[in-house]
């Protein structure tokens, strides 16, 4: 089975169930025109985030890693009137500075937590993978029982299970997995995905 088959299946269900959407399409086109990397979630994954947000009746959503706002739009559309989505991003062009600062996302989360916000019903973690465990800790701290936490890109073509892989992203995913395994306040699972974004996977945790 090949990427071609995965793409065709995404195309088949996508045409039937998702259709095309001018707002989302133009968000992607504008991101591409601005030279952003094309690493937004796939349309069916955006739809999954939207459905999960609806399923938990999310009124407040936290995202770490905005890129061009594609996944943000999908999730924001699930919010009721008066709902809020807070999304944290460090500009790609400032990546070098951010790396030196050791994770702008972490600093922003610290600031956000200091404001003692109402708990988030849903969090989507999709930023620098090496900080996944730390983002998870913050998401948990800012959650309530029943909140869900979704983490993107936990499979990365299978690298996570390759014993010889010690790349920073893989180590970040393993640190997250071990963190989740030892955390009594959540239940979590991982689903591998294939499709237009290749072979990857999502971790989904529910706060007990
Ligand atoms: N969620 C987006 C894709 C995000 S790509 C979507 O699916 O549409 C990952 C993003 O995380 C990039 O835009 C990158 O600049 C950002 N990022 C990387 N390190 C970060 C950090 N430390 N804090 C905040 N954002 C970060
Ligand atoms: C990549 C994909 C992502 O969804 C992401 O959030 C970061 C990086 C990638 O394919 O490199
Ligand atoms: Mg991602």
mmCIF file of N, CA, C and O and ligand atoms in Angstrom, residues 39-41 124-127 129 152-153, ligand 3:
data_model
loop_
_atom_site.group_PDB
_atom_site.id
_atom_site.type_symbol
_atom_site.label_atom_id
_atom_site.label_comp_id
_atom_site.label_asym_id
_atom_site.label_seq_id
_atom_site.Cartn_x
_atom_site.Cartn_y
_atom_site.Cartn_z
ATOM 1 N N UNK A 39 2.764 22.134 6.733
ATOM 2 C CA UNK A 39 2.692 21.077 7.745
ATOM 3 C C UNK A 39 1.454 21.202 8.610
ATOM 4 O O UNK A 39 1.402 20.668 9.718
ATOM 5 N N UNK A 40 0.444 21.915 8.106
ATOM 6 C CA UNK A 40 -0.821 21.975 8.850
ATOM 7 C C UNK A 40 -1.435 20.576 8.894
ATOM 8 O O UNK A 40 -1.096 19.718 8.077
ATOM 9 N N UNK A 41 -2.327 20.346 9.823
ATOM 10 C CA UNK A 41 -3.033 19.066 9.861
ATOM 11 C C UNK A 41 -3.779 18.856 8.543
ATOM 12 O O UNK A 41 -4.112 19.815 7.845
ATOM 13 N N UNK A 124 -4.801 21.439 22.123
ATOM 14 C CA UNK A 124 -4.164 20.811 20.968
ATOM 15 C C UNK A 124 -2.708 21.220 20.975
ATOM 16 O O UNK A 124 -2.382 22.396 20.847
ATOM 17 N N UNK A 125 -1.831 20.242 21.174
ATOM 18 C CA UNK A 125 -0.402 20.509 21.283
ATOM 19 C C UNK A 125 0.251 20.133 19.967
ATOM 20 O O UNK A 125 0.248 18.965 19.562
ATOM 21 N N UNK A 126 0.829 21.138 19.286
ATOM 22 C CA UNK A 126 1.334 20.922 17.928
ATOM 23 C C UNK A 126 2.453 21.917 17.641
ATOM 24 O O UNK A 126 2.457 22.584 16.620
ATOM 25 N N UNK A 127 3.397 22.044 18.556
ATOM 26 C CA UNK A 127 4.473 23.024 18.374
ATOM 27 C C UNK A 127 5.807 22.302 18.256
ATOM 28 O O UNK A 127 5.935 21.364 17.474
ATOM 29 N N UNK A 129 8.294 19.670 19.080
ATOM 30 C CA UNK A 129 7.996 18.355 19.656
ATOM 31 C C UNK A 129 8.889 18.023 20.861
ATOM 32 O O UNK A 129 8.516 17.217 21.701
ATOM 33 N N UNK A 152 -0.277 16.228 18.400
ATOM 34 C CA UNK A 152 -0.051 15.869 16.990
ATOM 35 C C UNK A 152 1.333 15.245 16.797
ATOM 36 O O UNK A 152 2.236 15.444 17.610
ATOM 37 N N UNK A 153 1.472 14.496 15.727
ATOM 38 C CA UNK A 153 2.783 14.039 15.220
ATOM 39 C C UNK A 153 3.555 13.149 16.184
ATOM 40 O O UNK A 153 4.761 13.321 16.354
HETATM 41 MG MG1 LIG B 3 1.459 18.960 13.589
#
